Coordinates of C-alpha atoms in Angstrom, one line a residue:
M321 CA -11.8 6.2 36.9
P322 CA -14.2 6.6 34.0
D323 CA -17.8 7.2 34.7
S324 CA -18.8 4.0 32.9
A325 CA -17.3 0.6 32.5
R326 CA -18.2 0.6 28.8
Y327 CA -16.9 2.8 26.0
R328 CA -19.6 4.7 24.1
E329 CA -20.8 2.7 21.0
I330 CA -21.4 4.4 17.7
D331 CA -22.7 2.6 14.5
V332 CA -22.4 4.3 11.1
A333 CA -23.2 3.1 7.5
G334 CA -23.1 4.2 3.9
S335 CA -20.6 5.9 1.7
P336 CA -17.3 7.2 3.0
L337 CA -18.5 10.7 3.2
E338 CA -21.8 9.6 4.9
M339 CA -20.0 7.5 7.5
G340 CA -17.7 10.4 8.2
R341 CA -20.6 12.8 8.7
Q342 CA -22.4 10.3 11.0
T343 CA -19.2 9.8 13.1
G344 CA -18.6 13.6 13.3
E345 CA -22.1 14.3 14.4
A346 CA -22.3 11.5 17.0
A347 CA -18.8 12.0 18.5
R348 CA -18.3 15.8 18.1
E349 CA -17.2 16.3 21.7
E350 CA -14.8 13.4 21.7
I351 CA -13.2 14.5 18.4
A352 CA -12.8 18.1 19.5
G353 CA -11.2 17.0 22.8
F354 CA -8.8 14.6 21.0
C355 CA -7.8 17.3 18.5
E356 CA -7.0 19.6 21.4
L357 CA -5.0 17.0 23.3
A358 CA -3.0 16.0 20.2
L359 CA -2.0 19.6 19.6
D360 CA -1.2 20.1 23.3
R361 CA 1.0 17.0 23.4
L362 CA 2.9 18.2 20.3
R363 CA 3.5 21.6 21.8
E364 CA 4.5 20.2 25.2
M365 CA 6.7 17.3 24.2
L366 CA 8.1 18.4 20.8
D367 CA 7.7 22.2 20.8
V368 CA 5.6 22.0 17.6
S369 CA 3.5 25.1 17.0
S370 CA 0.0 25.0 15.6
E371 CA 1.3 26.5 12.3
Q372 CA 3.9 23.8 12.0
A373 CA 1.4 21.1 12.8
R374 CA -1.0 22.4 10.1
A375 CA 1.7 22.6 7.5
H376 CA 2.8 19.1 8.2
A377 CA -0.7 17.7 8.0
E378 CA -1.3 19.4 4.7
H379 CA 2.1 18.2 3.4
C380 CA 1.1 14.6 4.1
L381 CA -2.4 14.9 2.6
P382 CA -1.3 14.0 -1.0
Y383 CA 0.2 10.7 0.2
A384 CA -3.1 9.9 1.9
E385 CA -5.2 10.9 -1.1
Q386 CA -3.1 8.8 -3.5
Y387 CA -3.4 5.7 -1.2
S388 CA -7.1 5.9 -0.3
A389 CA -9.4 8.6 -1.6
D390 CA -12.2 6.9 0.3
S391 CA -10.5 7.4 3.7
V392 CA -9.8 11.0 2.9
A393 CA -13.5 11.5 2.0
E394 CA -14.5 10.0 5.3
L395 CA -12.2 12.4 7.2
H396 CA -13.8 15.3 5.3
G397 CA -17.2 14.1 6.4
I398 CA -15.9 13.9 10.0
A399 CA -14.5 17.5 9.9
E400 CA -17.6 18.9 8.3
A401 CA -20.1 17.4 10.8
A402 CA -17.9 18.0 13.8
D403 CA -17.3 21.6 12.7
I404 CA -13.5 21.2 13.0
P405 CA -10.9 22.4 10.4
F406 CA -9.9 19.5 8.2
W407 CA -6.2 19.9 8.9
K408 CA -6.9 19.1 12.6
I409 CA -8.6 15.8 11.7
M410 CA -5.7 15.0 9.4
L411 CA -3.3 15.8 12.2
L412 CA -4.8 13.1 14.3
Q413 CA -3.8 10.6 11.5
I414 CA -0.2 11.8 11.3
R415 CA 0.7 12.9 14.8
N416 CA 2.9 9.8 15.2
Q417 CA 5.0 11.0 12.3
F418 CA 6.4 13.6 14.6
T419 CA 7.3 10.9 17.2
P420 CA 7.1 7.1 16.6
D421 CA 5.8 6.0 20.0
A422 CA 2.1 6.4 19.5
D423 CA 1.3 2.8 20.3
A424 CA 3.7 2.8 23.3
G425 CA 4.7 -0.4 25.2
C426 CA 2.0 -2.8 24.2
T427 CA 1.9 -6.7 24.4
S428 CA 0.0 -8.7 21.9
L429 CA -0.8 -12.3 21.0
S430 CA -2.7 -14.4 18.4
L431 CA -3.9 -17.9 19.1
P432 CA -5.7 -20.4 16.8
A433 CA -9.0 -22.0 17.7
T434 CA -9.2 -24.8 20.2
S435 CA -12.0 -27.4 20.8
T436 CA -13.7 -25.0 23.2
R437 CA -13.3 -21.5 21.6
G438 CA -12.6 -19.8 18.3
P439 CA -9.4 -18.0 17.2
I440 CA -8.3 -15.0 19.2
V441 CA -6.1 -11.9 18.8
A442 CA -5.6 -9.8 21.9
Q443 CA -3.4 -7.1 23.5
N444 CA -2.8 -4.7 26.4
W445 CA -2.8 -1.2 25.0
D446 CA -0.3 0.8 27.1
N447 CA -0.5 4.5 26.5
D448 CA -1.4 7.9 27.9
P449 CA -4.5 7.5 30.1
A450 CA -5.6 11.0 29.1
L451 CA -6.8 9.4 25.9
D452 CA -9.6 7.5 27.7
P453 CA -12.3 10.2 27.4
F454 CA -11.9 10.3 23.7
T455 CA -12.0 6.6 23.1
I456 CA -15.1 4.9 21.6
V457 CA -16.2 1.6 20.1
L458 CA -17.1 2.4 16.5
T459 CA -18.8 0.1 14.0
R460 CA -18.6 1.0 10.3
R461 CA -20.8 -0.6 7.7
P462 CA -19.4 0.7 4.4
V463 CA -21.1 0.0 1.1
G464 CA -19.6 -3.0 -0.8
K465 CA -16.8 -3.6 1.8
P466 CA -16.5 -5.7 5.0
A467 CA -18.1 -4.2 8.1
L468 CA -15.6 -3.5 10.9
M469 CA -15.7 -2.7 14.6
T470 CA -12.8 -0.9 16.3
V471 CA -11.9 0.4 19.7
T472 CA -10.4 3.8 18.8
Q473 CA -9.9 7.4 19.6
A474 CA -12.7 9.4 17.9
G475 CA -11.5 10.9 14.7
L476 CA -9.1 8.2 13.7
I477 CA -9.7 6.5 10.4
S478 CA -9.0 3.1 12.0
Y479 CA -7.6 1.3 15.0
V480 CA -7.6 -1.9 17.0
G481 CA -10.5 -4.2 16.0
F482 CA -11.8 -6.7 13.4
N483 CA -13.9 -7.0 10.3
D484 CA -16.7 -9.5 9.5
A485 CA -14.4 -11.4 7.1
G486 CA -12.3 -13.0 9.8
I487 CA -9.5 -10.3 10.1
G488 CA -8.6 -9.1 13.6
A489 CA -5.7 -6.7 14.3
C490 CA -3.8 -5.4 17.3
L491 CA -0.9 -2.9 17.3
N492 CA 2.5 -2.4 18.8
S493 CA 5.2 0.2 18.4
L494 CA 8.2 -1.2 16.6
P495 CA 11.4 0.9 17.2
A496 CA 13.0 1.3 13.8
P497 CA 13.7 4.1 11.3
S498 CA 10.9 6.5 10.5
R499 CA 10.4 9.6 8.3
P500 CA 8.2 12.6 8.7
T501 CA 6.1 12.2 5.5
G502 CA 4.2 9.3 3.9
V503 CA 0.9 7.4 4.1
P504 CA -0.5 7.5 7.6
H505 CA -0.2 4.3 9.6
Y506 CA -4.0 4.4 10.3
F507 CA -4.8 4.5 6.6
T508 CA -2.9 1.3 5.9
L509 CA -4.6 -0.3 8.8
R510 CA -8.0 0.7 7.5
E511 CA -7.1 -0.8 4.1
L512 CA -6.2 -4.0 5.9
Y513 CA -9.7 -4.2 7.3
E514 CA -11.0 -4.2 3.7
S515 CA -9.1 -7.4 3.2
T516 CA -10.5 -11.0 3.4
S517 CA -7.2 -12.9 3.5
L518 CA -3.7 -12.7 4.9
E519 CA -2.2 -12.2 1.5
A520 CA -4.5 -9.3 0.8
A521 CA -3.9 -7.8 4.2
V522 CA -0.1 -7.9 3.6
Q523 CA -0.5 -6.3 0.2
A524 CA -2.6 -3.5 1.7
I525 CA 0.4 -2.5 3.9
R526 CA 3.1 -3.2 1.2
R527 CA 1.6 -0.9 -1.4
A528 CA 1.8 2.2 0.9
E529 CA 4.7 4.6 0.9
R530 CA 5.0 4.3 4.7
A531 CA 6.2 7.0 7.2
I532 CA 6.6 5.0 10.4
P533 CA 7.4 1.4 11.5
A534 CA 4.8 -0.6 13.3
N535 CA 3.9 -4.1 14.4
I536 CA 0.5 -5.5 13.5
M537 CA -0.7 -8.7 15.3
L538 CA -3.3 -10.5 13.2
M539 CA -5.8 -13.2 13.2
T540 CA -6.8 -14.1 9.7
P541 CA -8.8 -16.9 7.9
E542 CA -5.4 -18.5 7.4
G543 CA -4.6 -18.4 11.2
P544 CA -2.3 -16.3 13.4
A545 CA 0.2 -14.0 11.8
D546 CA 2.3 -11.0 12.8
L547 CA 3.5 -8.2 10.5
E548 CA 6.7 -6.4 11.3
V549 CA 6.4 -3.3 9.2
T550 CA 9.3 -1.0 8.4
L551 CA 9.7 1.8 5.8
E552 CA 11.3 -0.7 3.3
T553 CA 9.7 -4.0 4.0
V554 CA 6.8 -6.0 5.5
Q555 CA 8.0 -9.2 7.2
V556 CA 5.4 -11.9 7.9
L557 CA 5.9 -14.0 11.0
R558 CA 3.8 -17.2 11.5
P559 CA 3.8 -19.6 14.5
V560 CA 6.6 -22.1 14.4
E561 CA 7.2 -24.1 17.6
T562 CA 3.7 -23.3 19.0
G563 CA 0.3 -22.7 17.4
W564 CA 0.3 -19.2 18.7
I565 CA 2.5 -16.1 18.3
T566 CA 3.3 -13.1 20.6
H567 CA 5.0 -9.7 20.2
T568 CA 6.1 -6.8 22.3
N569 CA 8.2 -3.9 21.1
H570 CA 11.4 -5.3 19.5
C571 CA 12.0 -6.9 16.1
L572 CA 11.8 -10.7 15.8
H573 CA 12.4 -11.3 12.1
P574 CA 16.1 -12.1 11.5
E575 CA 16.4 -9.5 8.7
L576 CA 15.2 -6.7 11.1
C577 CA 16.9 -7.6 14.4
E578 CA 19.7 -5.2 13.6
Y579 CA 17.3 -2.4 14.6
N580 CA 17.2 -3.8 18.1
E581 CA 20.8 -2.7 18.6
Q582 CA 20.1 0.8 17.1
F583 CA 17.0 1.7 19.1
P584 CA 16.5 1.7 22.9
E585 CA 14.3 -1.0 24.4
L586 CA 10.8 0.2 25.0
I587 CA 9.5 -0.4 28.5
G588 CA 11.0 -3.8 29.2
S589 CA 10.1 -5.3 25.8
Y590 CA 12.3 -8.4 26.2
P591 CA 11.1 -9.3 29.7
R592 CA 7.5 -8.8 28.7
K593 CA 7.9 -11.1 25.7
A594 CA 9.5 -13.7 27.8
R595 CA 6.7 -13.5 30.4
I596 CA 3.8 -13.7 28.0
D597 CA 5.5 -16.7 26.3
S598 CA 6.0 -18.5 29.6
L599 CA 2.4 -17.9 30.7
L600 CA 1.0 -19.3 27.4
Q601 CA 3.4 -22.3 27.5
A602 CA 2.2 -23.1 31.1
Y603 CA -1.4 -23.0 30.1
G604 CA -0.9 -25.8 27.6
D605 CA -2.7 -26.6 24.4
E606 CA -6.2 -25.7 25.5
I607 CA -5.7 -22.0 26.3
S608 CA -9.0 -20.5 27.4
V609 CA -10.3 -17.0 27.3
D610 CA -9.9 -16.9 31.1
D611 CA -6.3 -17.9 30.7
I612 CA -5.8 -15.0 28.3
K613 CA -7.4 -12.7 30.8
A614 CA -5.1 -14.0 33.5
A615 CA -2.0 -13.4 31.4
L616 CA -3.1 -9.8 30.5
T617 CA -3.7 -9.0 34.2
D618 CA -0.2 -10.3 35.2
H619 CA 1.9 -8.1 37.4
E620 CA 5.3 -9.9 37.5
G621 CA 8.1 -7.4 36.9
Y622 CA 6.0 -4.5 38.1
P623 CA 6.0 -1.6 37.2
R624 CA 7.1 -2.9 33.7
S625 CA 4.6 -5.7 33.9
L626 CA 2.1 -7.0 31.2
C627 CA -0.6 -5.1 33.1
R628 CA 0.9 -1.7 33.4
H629 CA 0.1 1.0 36.0
V630 CA 1.2 4.6 36.4
N631 CA 4.4 4.8 38.3
D632 CA 7.3 7.2 39.1
D633 CA 9.5 6.5 36.1
A634 CA 10.5 9.9 34.7
D635 CA 10.2 8.9 31.0
T636 CA 7.4 6.4 30.8
G637 CA 5.7 6.3 34.2
Y638 CA 2.5 8.1 32.9
W639 CA 1.8 5.2 30.5
Q640 CA -0.6 2.6 31.7
T641 CA -2.8 -0.1 30.2
V642 CA -5.5 2.2 29.0
F643 CA -7.5 -0.7 27.7
S644 CA -7.1 -4.4 27.2
V645 CA -8.8 -6.1 24.3
I646 CA -9.6 -9.8 23.4
I647 CA -10.9 -10.1 19.8
E648 CA -12.8 -13.2 18.6
P649 CA -13.3 -12.6 14.8
E650 CA -15.3 -15.7 14.1
Q651 CA -17.8 -14.8 16.8
M652 CA -17.6 -11.1 15.5
R653 CA -17.1 -9.8 19.0
M654 CA -14.5 -8.3 21.3
Q655 CA -14.1 -8.0 25.0
V656 CA -12.6 -4.7 26.2
S657 CA -11.5 -3.4 29.6
R658 CA -11.9 0.3 30.1
G659 CA -8.8 0.8 32.2
T660 CA -6.3 -1.7 33.6
P661 CA -7.9 -5.2 33.2
C662 CA -6.9 -6.3 36.7
S663 CA -9.4 -3.7 38.1
A664 CA -11.8 -2.8 35.3
G665 CA -12.8 -6.3 34.0
Y666 CA -14.0 -6.9 30.5
E667 CA -17.1 -5.8 28.7
V668 CA -18.5 -7.6 25.5
Y669 CA -19.1 -5.6 22.3
Q670 CA -20.8 -7.5 19.5
L671 CA -20.8 -6.7 15.8

């Protein structure tokens, strides 16, 4: 169990380089630890040497620079202040281009406002619990752009969170074709947080020469939306029969469902989707924050339940719900559990 129920909070502001330097100085230990873990995992799981990892990070840099010079500048600031070689910071952004399962078996949902609460986007983030010590809540206040708060591993240019323009985002792995080089997924997500509308958010993803597929669950000023992102397309899903939308780890858009036959199911994706849908249906029209917490702590189908715990499955048993997050963009806050939400409970972080 972690020493504290809360993740450490860091607040930075200024130009991209200045924000990077402030982050690198404040989170030096977490960044160094995350870099070491990332390299260790590549060596252990994929037999990738440090030399190969560095070469690949440097090979992907031109894609990143062309897409967002600001994000590259921020990473240079992080590397400088944390006293870590730049290629290791870049490796954090592209490590999922060696293997596409960086966001693992997550379950996400987006719900419109009701008479008693604002709109919500939420998820259980199921991944390697070894990432917990390197996870922080980071607020960035860039000059001339929306402020944003993310729960993230230190050193990443972006992750799960929201901006002060009403955009909130959660992430799921989407099994589909990938390629080793391209714009890092985290760069496109950071650009999304610089958007103020669904249309602009979609365009931020579409303009990238992407390397991996991903699913991005959104709350936007236009309401709930889900982006199924592949190398070739960005498909936008909106609620149809209900006011809300959910996603796990298989394709839902008709034009992408062929990938479900080509790629293995990720940790009971279909049963998890059916379970979260059935729970939300049972709650009715006035789904409360407490209802959402109850759904995210659900254990039906254990060990492949919505709230996931370490188990003896040889392939995925080490994954657990590392954190659970409930984002309320209009209130500019999120509730985060540090650990499985059934035992850790939720802490409030306010922008």
